[in-house]
Tab-separated table of C-alpha atoms and ligand atoms in Angstrom:
chain	number	residue	atom	x	y	z
K	1018	MET	CA	70.646	97.693	81.408
K	1019	SER	CA	71.896	96.347	85.193
K	1020	VAL	CA	74.447	97.986	87.059
K	1021	GLU	CA	76.127	95.394	86.610
K	1022	ALA	CA	77.094	95.510	82.571
K	1023	THR	CA	79.485	98.024	83.231
K	1024	VAL	CA	81.512	97.147	85.915
K	1025	ARG	CA	84.858	95.758	85.216
K	1026	LEU	CA	85.907	95.169	88.284
K	1027	TYR	CA	84.397	93.495	92.077
K	1028	ILE	CA	85.921	94.128	94.746
K	1029	PHE	CA	84.413	92.059	98.009
K	1030	ASP	CA	84.949	92.836	101.431
K	1031	ALA	CA	85.448	89.552	103.347
K	1032	ASP	CA	83.859	89.156	106.807
K	1033	GLY	CA	80.059	89.729	107.259
K	1034	THR	CA	80.382	90.015	103.051
K	1035	LEU	CA	81.385	86.938	101.952
K	1036	ARG	CA	82.534	84.570	104.748
K	1037	ARG	CA	81.243	84.381	108.483
K	1038	THR	CA	82.357	82.836	111.604
K	1039	THR	CA	81.179	79.865	113.215
K	1040	VAL	CA	82.863	80.348	116.630
K	1041	GLU	CA	80.292	82.946	118.446
K	1042	GLY	CA	81.559	86.300	119.366
K	1043	LEU	CA	84.529	85.635	117.431
K	1044	PRO	CA	84.273	88.752	114.634
K	1045	CYS	CA	86.612	87.147	111.716
K	1046	PRO	CA	88.273	83.700	111.850
K	1047	ASN	CA	91.916	83.238	112.929
K	1048	ARG	CA	93.080	79.477	111.863
K	1049	PRO	CA	91.232	77.149	109.750
K	1050	GLY	CA	87.971	75.593	110.629
K	1051	GLU	CA	86.201	78.877	112.230
K	1052	TRP	CA	84.321	79.859	109.275
K	1053	GLU	CA	82.206	79.378	106.389
K	1054	LEU	CA	80.881	80.962	103.654
K	1055	ILE	CA	77.869	82.627	104.026
K	1056	PRO	CA	74.991	80.572	102.252
K	1057	GLY	CA	74.116	81.727	98.726
K	1058	VAL	CA	77.707	83.341	98.155
K	1059	ARG	CA	78.929	80.966	95.632
K	1060	GLU	CA	75.651	80.763	93.708
K	1061	ARG	CA	75.502	84.261	93.432
K	1062	LEU	CA	78.908	84.749	92.506
K	1063	ALA	CA	78.669	82.448	89.839
K	1064	GLU	CA	75.502	84.259	88.034
K	1065	ILE	CA	79.040	87.035	87.165
K	1066	ASP	CA	80.453	86.675	83.473
K	1067	TRP	CA	83.667	86.072	85.037
K	1068	GLY	CA	84.930	86.223	81.257
K	1069	ARG	CA	84.663	90.166	81.330
K	1070	ALA	CA	85.229	91.612	84.850
K	1071	ARG	CA	87.912	90.817	87.413
K	1072	PHE	CA	87.552	90.541	91.298
K	1073	GLY	CA	89.439	91.352	94.357
K	1074	VAL	CA	89.300	91.260	97.858
K	1075	ALA	CA	90.164	93.526	100.283
K	1076	SER	CA	90.039	92.724	104.029
K	1077	ASN	CA	90.943	94.504	107.093
K	1078	GLN	CA	92.980	91.806	109.219
K	1079	GLY	CA	93.698	94.128	112.639
K	1080	GLY	CA	94.111	90.741	114.445
K	1081	VAL	CA	97.345	90.999	112.777
K	1082	GLY	CA	98.419	93.381	114.228
K	1083	LEU	CA	97.210	92.773	116.936
K	1084	GLY	CA	98.849	89.289	117.306
K	1085	TYR	CA	95.819	86.992	116.878
K	1086	LEU	CA	97.629	85.688	114.068
K	1087	SER	CA	100.190	85.828	111.016
K	1088	LEU	CA	99.532	87.709	108.326
K	1089	ALA	CA	100.457	84.640	106.476
K	1090	ALA	CA	97.664	82.346	108.314
K	1091	ALA	CA	95.134	85.543	107.462
K	1092	ARG	CA	96.201	85.648	104.035
K	1093	GLY	CA	96.182	81.313	103.867
K	1094	LEU	CA	91.973	81.736	105.526
K	1095	LEU	CA	91.180	84.478	102.955
K	1096	GLU	CA	92.745	82.546	99.903
K	1097	GLU	CA	90.940	79.078	100.890
K	1098	MET	CA	87.706	81.641	100.742
K	1099	VAL	CA	88.235	83.088	97.672
K	1100	VAL	CA	88.778	79.352	96.500
K	1101	GLU	CA	85.321	78.599	98.009
K	1102	ALA	CA	83.357	81.346	96.945
K	1103	PHE	CA	84.694	81.631	93.389
K	1104	GLY	CA	85.153	78.372	92.671
K	1105	VAL	CA	88.457	78.641	91.007
K	1106	THR	CA	91.274	76.450	92.312
K	1107	GLU	CA	93.726	79.431	93.503
K	1108	PRO	CA	93.078	83.156	93.721
K	1109	PRO	CA	94.273	85.032	90.640
K	1110	PRO	CA	98.119	86.777	91.438
K	1111	GLY	CA	97.003	89.864	93.691
K	1112	SER	CA	93.518	88.994	93.936
K	1113	VAL	CA	93.839	89.410	97.525
K	1114	GLU	CA	94.486	92.688	99.640
K	1115	ILE	CA	94.977	92.730	103.567
K	1116	CYS	CA	95.715	95.701	105.855
K	1117	PRO	CA	97.563	93.704	108.780
K	1118	HIS	CA	97.415	96.967	110.924
K	1119	ALA	CA	96.242	97.175	114.219
K	1120	PRO	CA	93.195	99.697	114.005
K	1121	HIS	CA	94.619	102.477	116.225
K	1122	LEU	CA	97.688	103.089	114.374
K	1123	GLY	CA	96.452	104.968	111.313
K	1124	CYS	CA	97.910	103.483	108.968
K	1125	PRO	CA	96.684	104.514	105.023
K	1126	CYS	CA	95.330	100.996	104.047
K	1127	ARG	CA	92.757	99.665	106.763
K	1128	LYS	CA	89.344	100.522	105.393
K	1129	PRO	CA	87.902	103.633	105.291
K	1130	GLN	CA	91.094	104.315	103.919
K	1131	PRO	CA	90.870	103.425	100.057
K	1132	LEU	CA	94.629	102.141	99.460
K	1133	MET	CA	93.216	98.637	99.216
K	1134	LEU	CA	90.717	99.393	96.613
K	1135	GLN	CA	92.955	101.618	94.422
K	1136	ARG	CA	95.831	99.066	94.605
K	1137	LEU	CA	93.081	96.409	93.081
K	1138	MET	CA	91.858	99.220	90.325
K	1139	ARG	CA	95.729	99.778	89.098
K	1140	ARG	CA	96.854	96.117	89.184
K	1141	PHE	CA	93.871	95.280	87.394
K	1142	GLY	CA	93.465	98.214	85.267
K	1143	ALA	CA	90.177	99.185	86.228
K	1144	GLU	CA	88.788	103.152	86.589
K	1145	PRO	CA	86.653	103.883	89.890
K	1146	HIS	CA	83.479	104.094	87.621
K	1147	GLU	CA	84.061	100.604	87.084
K	1148	THR	CA	84.738	99.129	89.796
K	1149	LEU	CA	82.036	97.688	92.634
K	1150	PHE	CA	82.918	97.490	95.914
K	1151	VAL	CA	80.515	95.353	98.164
K	1152	GLY	CA	80.269	95.254	101.866
K	1153	ASP	CA	79.117	94.987	104.845
K	1154	MET	CA	80.353	97.837	107.282
K	1155	ASP	CA	80.246	102.081	107.199
K	1156	LYS	CA	83.772	101.858	106.500
K	1157	ASP	CA	83.110	99.720	103.189
K	1158	GLU	CA	81.333	102.473	102.223
K	1159	GLY	CA	83.292	105.091	103.348
K	1160	ALA	CA	86.673	103.503	101.556
K	1161	ALA	CA	84.109	102.810	98.305
K	1162	ARG	CA	83.496	106.691	98.635
K	1163	ALA	CA	86.878	108.063	98.991
K	1164	ALA	CA	88.479	106.297	96.412
K	1165	GLY	CA	85.554	107.106	93.668
K	1166	THR	CA	84.016	103.399	92.598
K	1167	ARG	CA	80.412	102.715	93.226
K	1168	PHE	CA	79.194	100.345	96.354
K	1169	MET	CA	76.714	97.832	97.196
K	1170	TRP	CA	75.450	96.731	100.430
K	1171	ALA	CA	76.357	92.667	100.701
K	1172	HIS	CA	72.574	92.356	101.698
K	1173	GLU	CA	71.701	94.197	98.671
K	1174	PHE	CA	74.157	92.373	96.337
K	1175	PHE	CA	73.441	88.764	97.832
K	1176	ARG	CA	69.435	89.314	97.905
K	1177	ARG	CA	69.540	88.670	101.414
K	1178	SER	CA	66.782	89.675	103.920
K	1179	ALA	CA	67.858	91.768	106.384
J	342	LIG	MG1	82.843	92.932	107.110
């Protein structure tokens, strides 16, 4: 049986996992037109039976706290990404978790802290062992460990060549 057969909640990091910027040197997009889905994301997500599993996104958006973009803009960009990636008309309510705090503030939600993952699990009624978090950074793996969820690297989940 594949690992994924027992997953009831998939949580994805955004930048470097589902989307990438189209502006050189920009770590994450600040406005529309500055990002695209990473090739293969949509096709891989379409393989999942969304009738028996839910999904969420957990994204550190430190640029909000640093003044690069508003929280509404960050949310809008992530919601647009969800629509494109999952082929839905709009993101399921509560599926996008954002930490808007500047990195130096030591908030309880910025990954590798587990709060965003815990909120999504609570909201969608999933236990940690039924939850798979997919991300591309050490802080993603740390958040999964702290929340007790399973973890997969984005390049493994999306079968990207390293
Ligand atoms: Mg990332």
